[in-house]
Coordinates of C-alpha atoms and ligand atoms in Angstrom, one line a residue:
M819 CA 11.0 1.5 -45.3
I820 CA 8.8 4.5 -47.1
N821 CA 11.0 6.6 -45.7
I822 CA 14.1 5.2 -46.6
L823 CA 12.5 4.5 -50.2
K824 CA 11.8 8.2 -50.3
K825 CA 15.3 9.4 -49.2
S826 CA 17.0 7.0 -51.5
L827 CA 15.0 8.3 -54.5
T828 CA 15.3 11.6 -53.9
A829 CA 19.4 11.4 -53.3
V830 CA 19.5 9.8 -56.9
A831 CA 17.3 12.1 -58.6
A832 CA 19.4 14.7 -57.4
A833 CA 22.7 12.7 -57.8
V834 CA 21.8 12.2 -61.9
L835 CA 20.3 16.2 -62.5
I836 CA 23.7 17.8 -60.5
G837 CA 26.0 15.3 -62.2
S838 CA 24.1 15.8 -65.6
A839 CA 24.4 20.0 -65.0
Y840 CA 28.1 19.4 -64.1
F841 CA 29.1 17.2 -67.2
I842 CA 27.2 19.6 -69.5
I843 CA 28.5 22.8 -68.5
G844 CA 32.2 20.5 -68.2
I845 CA 31.7 20.1 -72.0
L846 CA 31.0 23.7 -72.5
L847 CA 33.7 25.3 -71.0
F848 CA 36.1 22.6 -72.2
S849 CA 35.0 23.5 -75.5
N850 CA 35.5 27.2 -75.1
T851 CA 39.2 27.3 -73.6
L852 CA 39.7 24.9 -76.7
Y853 CA 38.8 27.0 -79.1
N854 CA 40.3 30.1 -77.4
D855 CA 43.6 28.2 -77.2
L856 CA 43.1 27.7 -81.2
N857 CA 42.5 31.5 -81.7
T858 CA 44.8 32.2 -79.4
Q859 CA 47.8 30.4 -81.4
N860 CA 46.2 31.4 -85.0
L861 CA 46.6 34.9 -83.4
E862 CA 50.2 34.7 -82.2
K863 CA 50.8 32.6 -86.0
A864 CA 49.6 35.9 -87.7
V865 CA 50.9 38.4 -85.5
K866 CA 54.2 36.8 -86.3
V867 CA 53.6 37.1 -90.1
Y868 CA 52.6 40.9 -89.3
G869 CA 55.6 41.8 -87.6
S870 CA 57.7 40.2 -89.7
F871 CA 56.3 42.7 -92.9
T872 CA 55.6 46.1 -90.6
P873 CA 58.8 48.5 -91.6
S874 CA 59.7 50.5 -88.0
L875 CA 59.3 53.8 -90.2
V876 CA 55.3 52.9 -90.2
F877 CA 55.4 54.3 -86.8
N878 CA 56.9 57.4 -87.7
D879 CA 56.4 58.6 -91.2
R880 CA 52.9 59.0 -92.3
N881 CA 53.2 57.9 -96.0
V882 CA 55.0 54.5 -95.1
L883 CA 51.7 54.3 -92.6
T884 CA 49.1 55.1 -95.8
A885 CA 51.2 52.6 -98.3
W886 CA 51.5 49.9 -95.0
A887 CA 47.5 50.3 -94.5
S888 CA 46.8 50.1 -97.7
G889 CA 48.5 46.7 -98.1
I890 CA 46.0 45.2 -95.1
E891 CA 42.8 43.9 -96.8
E892 CA 42.1 41.5 -93.3
D893 CA 39.2 40.4 -92.5
L894 CA 39.8 38.2 -90.1
Y895 CA 41.2 40.1 -87.6
R896 CA 41.2 43.2 -86.5
V897 CA 44.9 45.1 -86.7
T898 CA 45.8 47.7 -84.3
L899 CA 49.6 49.5 -84.6
I900 CA 50.6 51.4 -81.3
N901 CA 53.3 53.3 -81.3
R902 CA 56.2 53.5 -78.9
R903 CA 54.0 56.1 -76.3
G904 CA 50.5 53.9 -76.9
E905 CA 49.5 56.2 -79.1
V906 CA 47.2 54.2 -81.7
I907 CA 48.3 55.1 -85.0
F908 CA 46.4 52.7 -87.3
D909 CA 43.2 50.3 -86.2
T910 CA 40.9 48.7 -88.9
V911 CA 38.2 48.7 -87.2
A912 CA 37.8 51.8 -84.9
D913 CA 38.9 55.4 -86.1
S914 CA 42.6 55.8 -84.7
L915 CA 42.0 59.1 -83.6
T916 CA 39.4 58.8 -80.8
M917 CA 40.9 56.2 -79.6
E918 CA 42.7 56.4 -76.3
N919 CA 46.2 56.1 -75.2
H920 CA 47.1 51.8 -75.4
L921 CA 49.8 52.8 -73.1
D922 CA 48.5 50.6 -70.2
R923 CA 47.1 48.1 -72.5
P924 CA 48.7 44.5 -70.7
E925 CA 49.3 43.1 -74.4
F926 CA 51.6 46.4 -74.9
Q927 CA 53.4 46.2 -71.8
A928 CA 54.2 42.6 -72.3
A929 CA 55.4 43.1 -75.4
I930 CA 57.4 46.3 -74.9
S931 CA 59.9 43.0 -73.1
G932 CA 60.0 41.2 -76.0
G933 CA 58.5 38.6 -77.9
I934 CA 54.7 38.2 -78.3
A935 CA 51.9 38.7 -75.9
T936 CA 48.6 37.8 -75.7
A937 CA 46.0 39.1 -73.4
R938 CA 41.9 38.2 -73.6
R939 CA 39.9 41.3 -72.1
E940 CA 37.5 43.6 -73.0
S941 CA 38.1 46.5 -75.5
A942 CA 37.8 49.5 -73.8
T943 CA 37.1 50.8 -77.3
L944 CA 34.7 48.6 -78.5
G945 CA 33.1 47.5 -74.8
Q946 CA 33.7 43.6 -76.7
D947 CA 35.4 40.8 -75.6
F948 CA 38.6 40.3 -77.7
I949 CA 41.7 38.1 -77.5
Y950 CA 44.9 40.2 -78.4
A951 CA 48.4 39.2 -79.2
A952 CA 50.9 41.9 -80.0
M953 CA 54.3 42.1 -81.5
A954 CA 57.1 45.1 -80.8
I955 CA 58.7 46.2 -83.7
Y956 CA 62.3 47.5 -83.6
D957 CA 63.9 49.9 -85.7
S958 CA 67.7 49.2 -87.4
D959 CA 69.5 50.2 -84.3
H960 CA 66.9 48.2 -82.4
R961 CA 65.3 50.5 -80.7
F962 CA 61.6 50.0 -79.8
A963 CA 59.5 51.5 -82.4
G964 CA 55.7 50.5 -81.4
V965 CA 53.5 47.5 -81.5
V966 CA 51.5 45.6 -84.0
R967 CA 48.8 44.1 -82.5
L968 CA 46.1 41.8 -83.7
S969 CA 43.1 41.1 -82.0
I970 CA 39.5 38.8 -82.5
L971 CA 36.8 38.9 -81.1
V972 CA 35.2 36.0 -79.0
P973 CA 32.7 35.1 -81.1
G974 CA 29.2 36.0 -79.7
F975 CA 28.2 32.7 -78.9
H976 CA 31.3 31.6 -76.4
S977 CA 31.3 35.2 -75.0
R978 CA 27.8 34.9 -73.9
L979 CA 28.7 31.6 -72.7
L980 CA 32.2 32.9 -70.8
N981 CA 29.6 35.6 -69.3
S982 CA 27.0 33.8 -68.6
A983 CA 28.7 30.7 -67.5
L984 CA 27.8 31.7 -63.3
P985 CA 24.5 32.5 -63.9
F986 CA 24.0 29.6 -65.6
L987 CA 25.8 27.2 -63.3
L988 CA 23.6 29.0 -60.2
G989 CA 20.5 28.6 -62.5
G990 CA 21.3 25.5 -63.2
F991 CA 22.1 25.0 -59.3
V992 CA 18.4 26.1 -58.8
I993 CA 16.8 24.0 -61.3
V994 CA 18.5 20.9 -59.7
L995 CA 17.1 22.5 -56.3
L996 CA 13.8 22.9 -57.6
I997 CA 13.8 19.7 -58.9
C998 CA 15.0 18.2 -56.3
V999 CA 12.4 20.1 -54.0
G1000 CA 9.8 18.8 -56.2
L1001 CA 11.0 15.1 -56.6
Y1002 CA 11.3 15.4 -52.8
G1003 CA 7.3 17.2 -52.2
F1004 CA 6.2 14.1 -54.6
S1005 CA 7.8 11.5 -53.2
R1006 CA 6.7 12.5 -50.3
R1007 CA 3.3 13.0 -51.5
L1008 CA 3.3 9.4 -52.2
S1009 CA 4.6 8.2 -49.6
Y1010 CA 2.5 9.9 -47.2
S1011 CA -1.0 8.6 -48.8
A1012 CA 1.1 5.2 -48.7
E1013 CA 1.9 5.8 -45.1
K1014 CA -1.5 7.0 -44.3
K1015 CA -3.3 4.2 -46.2
L1016 CA -0.8 1.7 -44.2
G1017 CA -1.5 3.8 -40.9
A1018 CA -4.4 3.3 -41.0
E1019 CA -4.3 -0.3 -41.5
L1020 CA -2.0 -0.4 -38.4
K1021 CA -3.6 1.5 -36.7
K1022 CA -6.6 -1.0 -36.9
K1023 CA -5.2 -4.1 -36.8
T1024 CA -3.4 -2.8 -33.4
N1025 CA -6.8 -2.2 -32.2
E1026 CA -8.0 -5.6 -33.4
L1027 CA -4.7 -7.0 -31.5
K1028 CA -5.5 -5.2 -28.5
T1029 CA -8.5 -6.2 -28.1
K1030 CA -8.1 -9.4 -28.9
T1031 CA -5.7 -9.5 -26.3
E1032 CA -7.3 -7.7 -23.5
Q1033 CA -10.1 -10.2 -24.0
A1034 CA -7.0 -12.7 -23.5
E1035 CA -6.5 -11.2 -20.5
I1036 CA -9.7 -11.2 -18.7
E1037 CA -10.2 -14.9 -20.4
D1038 CA -7.2 -15.6 -18.4
R1039 CA -7.8 -13.7 -15.2
R1040 CA -11.3 -15.3 -14.9
R1041 CA -9.7 -18.5 -15.7
E1042 CA -7.6 -17.9 -13.1
V1043 CA -10.0 -17.0 -10.2
I1044 CA -12.6 -19.7 -11.0
L1045 CA -9.4 -22.1 -10.9
N1046 CA -7.9 -20.4 -7.5
S1047 CA -11.6 -20.4 -6.4
M1048 CA -12.4 -23.8 -7.2
F1049 CA -12.5 -26.2 -4.3
D1050 CA -11.7 -29.0 -6.6
G1051 CA -8.3 -29.8 -7.5
V1052 CA -8.1 -29.3 -11.3
I1053 CA -5.0 -30.6 -13.7
A1054 CA -4.4 -30.8 -16.9
T1055 CA -1.7 -32.8 -19.3
D1056 CA -1.4 -33.0 -22.9
S1057 CA -1.4 -35.7 -25.1
D1058 CA 1.7 -37.2 -23.3
L1059 CA 0.1 -36.9 -20.1
K1060 CA 3.0 -34.7 -18.6
I1061 CA 1.4 -31.5 -16.6
I1062 CA 0.6 -28.4 -17.7
L1063 CA -2.3 -26.9 -15.3
A1064 CA -2.3 -27.4 -12.0
N1065 CA -4.4 -25.2 -9.5
P1066 CA -4.1 -24.6 -6.1
R1067 CA -6.3 -26.5 -4.3
L1068 CA -4.4 -29.3 -6.3
C1069 CA -1.6 -28.6 -4.9
S1070 CA -2.7 -28.4 -1.3
L1071 CA -4.0 -31.9 -2.1
F1072 CA -1.0 -33.1 -3.2
N1073 CA 1.2 -31.3 -0.5
V1074 CA 3.2 -29.5 -2.9
K1075 CA 4.1 -25.3 -2.8
N1076 CA 3.0 -24.3 -5.9
E1077 CA 1.6 -24.9 -9.4
E1078 CA 5.7 -24.9 -10.1
E1079 CA 6.4 -28.1 -8.8
V1080 CA 4.0 -29.5 -10.5
L1081 CA 4.0 -28.7 -14.4
G1082 CA 6.0 -30.6 -16.6
R1083 CA 6.0 -33.4 -14.6
H1084 CA 4.7 -37.1 -15.9
L1085 CA 1.0 -37.8 -14.4
L1086 CA 2.1 -41.1 -13.2
L1087 CA 5.3 -39.8 -11.7
F1088 CA 3.2 -36.9 -9.9
S1089 CA 0.4 -39.0 -8.5
R1090 CA 2.0 -42.3 -7.9
S1091 CA -1.4 -43.7 -8.9
T1092 CA -1.1 -46.2 -11.6
E1093 CA -5.1 -46.1 -11.8
L1094 CA -5.0 -42.8 -12.3
E1095 CA -2.7 -43.0 -15.4
E1096 CA -4.9 -46.0 -16.7
T1097 CA -8.0 -43.4 -16.9
A1098 CA -6.3 -40.2 -18.4
Q1099 CA -4.7 -43.4 -21.3
K1100 CA -8.3 -44.5 -21.2
V1101 CA -10.0 -40.7 -22.2
L1102 CA -6.7 -40.4 -24.7
S1103 CA -7.2 -43.3 -26.5
T1104 CA -11.4 -43.3 -26.3
G1105 CA -12.1 -39.4 -26.2
L1106 CA -14.1 -40.4 -23.4
P1107 CA -14.6 -38.8 -20.0
A1108 CA -14.1 -41.4 -17.1
E1109 CA -14.8 -41.3 -13.8
L1110 CA -13.3 -43.3 -10.8
I1111 CA -12.7 -43.5 -6.7
L1112 CA -9.0 -42.4 -5.9
K1113 CA -7.6 -44.2 -2.4
R1114 CA -4.2 -42.5 -1.1
Y1115 CA -2.8 -43.2 1.3
L1116 CA -1.3 -39.9 3.2
P1117 CA 2.4 -40.1 5.2
G1118 CA 2.0 -40.5 9.2
A1119 CA 0.0 -43.0 10.9
A1120 CA -3.6 -41.6 10.6
G1121 CA -3.4 -41.4 7.1
D1122 CA -2.0 -45.1 6.8
R1123 CA -5.4 -45.9 9.0
F1124 CA -7.5 -44.4 6.8
P1125 CA -6.9 -43.4 3.3
Q1126 CA -7.8 -40.3 1.7
H1127 CA -10.5 -40.5 -0.5
Y1128 CA -11.0 -38.7 -4.2
Q1129 CA -13.8 -38.8 -6.5
V1130 CA -11.9 -38.4 -9.9
Y1131 CA -13.5 -36.9 -13.3
A1132 CA -11.3 -37.0 -16.2
A1133 CA -12.3 -35.6 -19.5
P1134 CA -10.1 -35.1 -22.9
L1135 CA -9.0 -32.0 -23.8
K1136 CA -10.3 -31.1 -27.3
G1137 CA -8.7 -28.9 -29.8
G1138 CA -10.6 -26.4 -31.9
S1139 CA -12.4 -27.8 -35.2
D1140 CA -9.4 -26.5 -37.0
S1141 CA -6.8 -28.4 -34.5
P1142 CA -4.9 -31.3 -36.4
V1143 CA -4.8 -33.1 -33.0
P1144 CA -8.4 -33.7 -32.4
I1145 CA -7.5 -34.4 -28.5
Q1146 CA -4.7 -32.7 -27.3
G1147 CA -4.6 -33.8 -23.5
V1148 CA -7.0 -34.7 -20.9
V1149 CA -8.5 -32.2 -18.1
I1150 CA -8.9 -34.0 -14.1
V1151 CA -11.0 -32.7 -11.7
M1152 CA -10.5 -34.4 -8.3
N1153 CA -12.8 -33.8 -5.1
D1154 CA -12.3 -34.8 -1.7
I1155 CA -14.9 -37.5 -0.5
S1156 CA -13.0 -38.4 2.4
R1157 CA -15.0 -36.6 5.1
L1158 CA -18.2 -38.5 3.0
V1159 CA -16.6 -41.8 2.7
K1160 CA -15.2 -41.1 6.7
L1161 CA -18.8 -40.4 7.8
E1162 CA -20.2 -43.1 5.8
Q1163 CA -18.2 -45.9 7.4
V1164 CA -19.2 -44.2 10.5
R1165 CA -22.6 -43.9 10.0
K1166 CA -22.3 -48.2 8.5
D1167 CA -20.0 -48.9 11.9
F1168 CA -22.6 -47.2 14.3
A1169 CA -25.5 -49.1 12.7
A1170 CA -23.6 -52.2 12.6
N1171 CA -21.9 -51.5 16.5
V1172 CA -25.8 -50.9 17.7
S1173 CA -27.0 -53.8 16.1
H1174 CA -24.4 -56.0 17.4
E1175 CA -24.8 -54.6 21.0
L1176 CA -28.4 -54.7 21.0
R1177 CA -28.1 -58.7 19.6
T1178 CA -26.3 -59.4 22.8
P1179 CA -28.4 -58.6 25.5
I1180 CA -31.7 -59.8 23.3
Q1181 CA -30.5 -62.9 22.7
V1182 CA -29.7 -63.5 26.2
I1183 CA -33.3 -62.4 27.0
K1184 CA -34.4 -64.3 24.5
G1185 CA -32.5 -67.2 25.9
F1186 CA -33.7 -66.7 29.6
A1187 CA -37.6 -66.0 28.2
E1188 CA -37.0 -69.3 26.3
N1189 CA -35.6 -71.4 29.7
I1190 CA -39.1 -70.4 32.0
L1191 CA -41.3 -71.3 29.1
L1192 CA -39.7 -74.8 29.4
S1193 CA -39.7 -74.8 33.0
S1194 CA -42.1 -76.4 35.2
L1195 CA -43.0 -73.3 36.4
D1196 CA -42.6 -74.7 39.8
D1197 CA -39.6 -73.6 40.8
K1198 CA -39.5 -70.3 41.9
D1199 CA -35.8 -69.5 42.7
E1200 CA -35.2 -70.5 38.8
I1201 CA -37.8 -68.5 37.6
R1202 CA -36.6 -65.2 39.7
H1203 CA -32.8 -66.6 38.6
F1204 CA -34.1 -66.4 34.5
A1205 CA -36.1 -63.1 35.2
G1206 CA -33.2 -61.5 37.0
F1207 CA -30.5 -62.2 33.8
I1208 CA -33.7 -60.5 32.0
T1209 CA -33.7 -57.7 33.8
K1210 CA -30.4 -57.1 33.8
N1211 CA -29.6 -57.4 29.5
T1212 CA -32.9 -55.2 30.0
E1213 CA -31.0 -52.5 32.0
T1214 CA -27.9 -52.8 29.4
M1215 CA -30.1 -52.2 26.5
E1216 CA -31.8 -49.3 28.4
N1217 CA -28.1 -48.1 29.4
L1218 CA -27.7 -48.4 25.2
T1219 CA -30.3 -46.4 24.3
T1220 CA -29.5 -43.8 27.0
D1221 CA -26.5 -43.2 26.2
L1222 CA -27.3 -43.4 22.1
M1223 CA -29.9 -40.3 23.0
T1224 CA -27.5 -38.3 24.8
L1225 CA -24.9 -39.1 22.1
V1226 CA -27.6 -37.6 19.2
S1227 CA -28.3 -35.1 21.4
L1228 CA -24.7 -33.7 22.0
E1229 CA -23.7 -34.1 18.1
D1230 CA -27.0 -32.2 16.9
E1231 CA -25.6 -28.8 16.3
S1232 CA -29.2 -27.8 15.0
K1233 CA -30.3 -28.0 18.3
P1234 CA -31.1 -25.0 20.5
R1235 CA -29.0 -24.5 23.6
P1236 CA -29.4 -22.8 26.8
P1237 CA -26.2 -20.5 27.3
M1238 CA -23.8 -21.9 29.8
E1239 CA -24.3 -20.9 33.1
E1240 CA -22.0 -19.5 36.0
Y1241 CA -21.2 -22.4 38.5
Q1242 CA -19.4 -23.4 41.1
L1243 CA -16.7 -26.7 40.9
L1244 CA -17.5 -27.9 44.1
P1245 CA -20.9 -28.9 44.1
L1246 CA -20.6 -29.9 40.4
I1247 CA -18.1 -32.4 41.9
A1248 CA -19.7 -33.5 44.6
E1249 CA -22.9 -33.9 43.2
A1250 CA -21.0 -36.8 40.6
V1251 CA -19.2 -38.4 43.7
S1252 CA -22.5 -38.4 45.2
I1253 CA -23.7 -40.5 42.2
V1254 CA -21.5 -42.4 42.3
E1255 CA -21.3 -43.2 46.1
V1256 CA -22.8 -46.7 46.3
A1257 CA -20.8 -47.9 43.1
A1258 CA -17.5 -47.2 45.6
Q1259 CA -18.7 -48.2 48.7
K1260 CA -19.5 -51.4 47.5
K1261 CA -16.0 -51.7 46.4
N1262 CA -14.3 -49.7 49.5
I1263 CA -13.1 -47.5 47.1
S1264 CA -13.0 -44.0 48.5
I1265 CA -13.0 -40.6 46.8
E1266 CA -10.9 -37.8 47.4
T1267 CA -11.5 -34.2 46.0
S1268 CA -9.0 -31.2 45.7
C1269 CA -10.9 -28.4 44.4
P1270 CA -10.9 -24.6 45.8
S1271 CA -14.1 -23.6 46.6
E1272 CA -13.7 -20.2 44.9
I1273 CA -13.2 -22.5 41.5
S1274 CA -16.1 -21.4 39.0
A1275 CA -16.7 -21.1 35.3
K1276 CA -19.6 -20.8 32.5
L1277 CA -20.4 -24.2 32.1
Y1278 CA -23.2 -26.6 31.0
G1279 CA -23.3 -27.9 34.6
S1280 CA -25.5 -31.6 34.2
L1281 CA -23.5 -32.3 31.4
I1282 CA -20.4 -31.6 33.3
V1283 CA -21.9 -33.4 36.1
Q1284 CA -22.3 -36.7 33.7
A1285 CA -19.2 -36.4 32.0
M1286 CA -17.7 -36.7 35.8
V1287 CA -19.9 -39.9 36.7
N1288 CA -18.8 -41.3 33.1
L1289 CA -15.1 -40.8 34.5
L1290 CA -15.6 -41.8 38.1
D1291 CA -17.8 -44.9 36.7
N1292 CA -15.1 -46.3 34.6
S1293 CA -12.5 -45.1 37.8
I1294 CA -14.6 -47.5 40.2
K1295 CA -15.2 -50.6 37.4
Y1296 CA -11.3 -51.1 36.7
S1297 CA -10.2 -49.9 40.0
K1298 CA -9.3 -53.0 42.5
H1299 CA -11.7 -53.4 46.2
N1300 CA -10.0 -50.7 48.7
S1301 CA -8.3 -48.5 46.0
K1302 CA -8.3 -44.5 46.4
I1303 CA -9.8 -42.2 43.3
R1304 CA -8.6 -38.7 43.6
I1305 CA -10.8 -36.1 41.4
S1306 CA -8.2 -33.2 41.2
V1307 CA -9.8 -29.3 39.8
F1308 CA -7.5 -26.4 38.9
S1309 CA -7.2 -23.8 36.7
E1310 CA -4.0 -23.1 34.4
N1311 CA -2.8 -20.8 32.1
E1312 CA -6.8 -19.7 31.3
K1313 CA -7.7 -23.3 31.3
L1314 CA -10.3 -25.4 33.7
I1315 CA -8.2 -28.8 34.2
I1316 CA -10.7 -31.4 36.1
G1317 CA -8.8 -34.6 36.5
V1318 CA -9.8 -38.3 37.5
K1319 CA -7.1 -40.1 38.6
D1320 CA -7.2 -44.1 39.3
K1321 CA -5.0 -46.9 40.2
G1322 CA -6.7 -49.2 38.4
I1323 CA -5.7 -52.0 35.6
G1324 CA -4.9 -49.3 33.3
I1325 CA -4.7 -49.5 29.1
P1326 CA -2.5 -50.6 27.2
A1327 CA -0.6 -47.4 24.9
E1328 CA -1.8 -48.7 21.5
H1329 CA -5.6 -48.2 23.1
L1330 CA -5.4 -44.5 23.9
E1331 CA -5.4 -43.3 20.8
R1332 CA -9.6 -45.0 19.9
L1333 CA -10.0 -45.0 23.3
F1334 CA -12.7 -41.8 23.1
E1335 CA -14.4 -43.8 19.9
R1336 CA -17.8 -44.4 20.1
F1337 CA -18.1 -47.9 21.1
Y1338 CA -14.4 -48.4 21.4
R1339 CA -13.2 -51.4 23.9
V1340 CA -10.2 -52.1 24.7
D1341 CA -10.6 -56.1 25.4
R1342 CA -14.2 -57.2 25.4
S1343 CA -13.1 -60.1 27.6
R1344 CA -11.5 -58.2 30.0
Q1345 CA -12.7 -59.3 33.2
K1346 CA -13.5 -56.1 35.5
T1347 CA -11.8 -56.3 39.0
D1348 CA -15.0 -57.8 40.5
G1349 CA -14.4 -61.0 38.0
S1350 CA -17.5 -59.9 36.0
R1351 CA -17.3 -59.9 32.0
D1352 CA -17.3 -56.3 30.6
I1353 CA -20.5 -56.7 29.0
G1354 CA -22.1 -54.0 31.1
G1355 CA -20.1 -51.3 29.6
T1356 CA -21.9 -49.8 26.3
G1357 CA -18.6 -48.7 25.0
L1358 CA -20.2 -44.9 24.8
G1359 CA -19.1 -43.6 28.2
L1360 CA -15.9 -41.8 27.3
S1361 CA -17.2 -41.1 23.4
I1362 CA -19.9 -39.0 25.7
V1363 CA -17.7 -37.6 27.9
R1364 CA -15.6 -36.2 24.6
H1365 CA -18.1 -34.9 23.2
I1366 CA -18.8 -32.9 26.5
A1367 CA -15.8 -31.5 26.4
L1368 CA -15.9 -30.8 22.4
L1369 CA -18.9 -28.9 22.7
H1370 CA -17.5 -26.2 25.7
K1371 CA -15.1 -25.9 23.3
G1372 CA -12.3 -27.9 25.0
N1373 CA -11.1 -31.7 24.7
A1374 CA -10.6 -34.3 26.9
E1375 CA -7.1 -36.5 27.2
V1376 CA -6.1 -39.7 28.6
E1377 CA -2.9 -41.1 30.3
S1378 CA -2.8 -44.6 31.6
H1379 CA -0.2 -47.7 32.0
A1380 CA -1.4 -50.9 31.9
G1381 CA -1.3 -52.4 35.5
E1382 CA -0.9 -48.7 37.1
G1383 CA -3.8 -47.1 36.8
S1384 CA -5.4 -43.8 34.5
V1385 CA -5.8 -40.2 34.7
F1386 CA -8.2 -39.0 32.6
R1387 CA -8.7 -35.1 32.1
L1388 CA -11.4 -32.7 30.7
I1389 CA -9.6 -29.8 29.8
L1390 CA -12.2 -26.7 29.0
P1391 CA -11.3 -23.2 28.1
I1392 CA -12.9 -20.4 30.9
Ligands
ADP2659 P1 -17.7 -48.4 28.7 O1 -19.3 -48.2 28.9 O2 -17.3 -49.7 28.2 O3 -16.9 -48.3 30.1 P2 -16.0 -46.5 28.1 O4 -16.3 -45.5 26.6 O5 -16.8 -45.8 28.9 O6 -17.2 -48.1 27.6 O7 -14.9 -46.6 27.7 C1 -13.7 -47.3 26.6 C2 -13.2 -48.7 27.2 O8 -12.2 -47.7 28.3 C3 -13.5 -49.3 28.5 O9 -14.2 -50.2 27.7 C4 -12.3 -49.5 29.1 O10 -12.2 -51.0 28.6 C5 -11.7 -48.9 28.6 N1 -11.8 -47.4 30.5 C6 -12.1 -46.8 30.5 N2 -11.8 -45.8 31.2 C7 -11.0 -46.9 32.2 C8 -10.3 -47.3 33.5 N3 -10.0 -45.8 34.5 N4 -9.5 -47.7 33.9 C9 -9.0 -48.6 32.6 N5 -10.0 -48.9 31.7 C10 -10.5 -48.1 31.0

């Protein structure tokens, strides 16, 4: 901007100066030409007059010349007579005798050709600028006799002007040039100081801007790092509840790929939760924070059964003190508490189950004890009968507490455990079989074992025995008399697989998924194969099996068909 101003100012100044100089010079030259033309015309007229009264004899006869010359009273023009040989015979200004031959003078040469000739040149005699007009004189025989010449000095001013026109022009140029250079320098200095000031200010402002931008970038990065590394999902909306920010955790909670899929969407359409939308509206209208526990049912069977739970904090997104809109949106922080809620639920279920499982035998024991108290005490058989029930239910309670203690000990991750040891599988299986042998014999159930003797693995030996006992115990309980149970042990793909297969009552498909849960039983009213009710079990046996498998970083599986039998497998990494 400054540069353009500076250049245009200089150009205008130069143009004005050059223009003025040319104009003045032009006027002077014009006036000079005009003056000369006028003089020439007058001279031509005057020479004509002189010519008319100059006789040709004047060039040949001395007396005639003297008479002619005495009649000349000329103070305006210089009068010269030149004979046909070019010799000056008379001159009003210079001594004719000393003057050189004028044969070569242009006006003389021109006059010979006839008419009046004019010329403007420097006089060789006087060394000054003259305008000449010459007229040829002829004798009575029309022979050329000589020339009358009038001349006038180009006045001093005009002459000087003419002579100095070029230097003047050059001088003018130099002056204009100097003025231009001066003006340019001046404007440059002016603009330089302005530029310098402006430059310093610009630099300061640029630095300030740079610092602010850098700070904003650092702030942005810091915010991004915090948001990205947060375990909570964060979502921010504008005052129309359109989403303007979402962190990666939130995207993963809502199963979306990235922020772009969320931005610009309405909170209700995105979350599909009227509860969340109403809470956000409340925050917008009151300007106060609000909380809620949000339940979401994720697609899929597991999700349908147990919803996801989020602890939601919603707070107003306040504008700055100078902002015209005090609340610009809502910030929502979502903490996934599904695991906590689930654990809490498990804890509650566990307490309810334990008390329920204990209540039944306790009530039975209480009832039979009361019967004994009310009886006559004479009937020993009756008392023995009552005592038998009491003993059986005490055993149930004992089993339950034993299983519970086993489970608690298996679940306790803080408990120090000795390292696993290398065991041959065959002796471990044999030990488990020997423990359930009596029960099997009672139902005439044979147990077959297929286990290569060389198979060994690093294990918690006693726990594997316990898991096998639980599985065999169930198979015996839920198999008919005279049936077979088959144990097979083999290794496959770096895994040790221990299977227990029976041809018992089997398990309906809908129960299989939850079978390994604590206290889960297929059907409490279901009769065992010996006709007794399924009250002796604790519902913890398979849960213990699964925990033992997990402790070995393996798993437990079941395959079963109602009425056909079941296969339970322990799959352990080798
Ligand atoms: P319980 O102590 O009641 O046997 P478990 O956890 O060992 O508890 O078993 C859970 C349920 O799974 C049992 O109540 C039973 O109905 C069923 N079940 C376990 N093993 C078998 C099997 N081999 N055949 C049929 N049903 C079985």
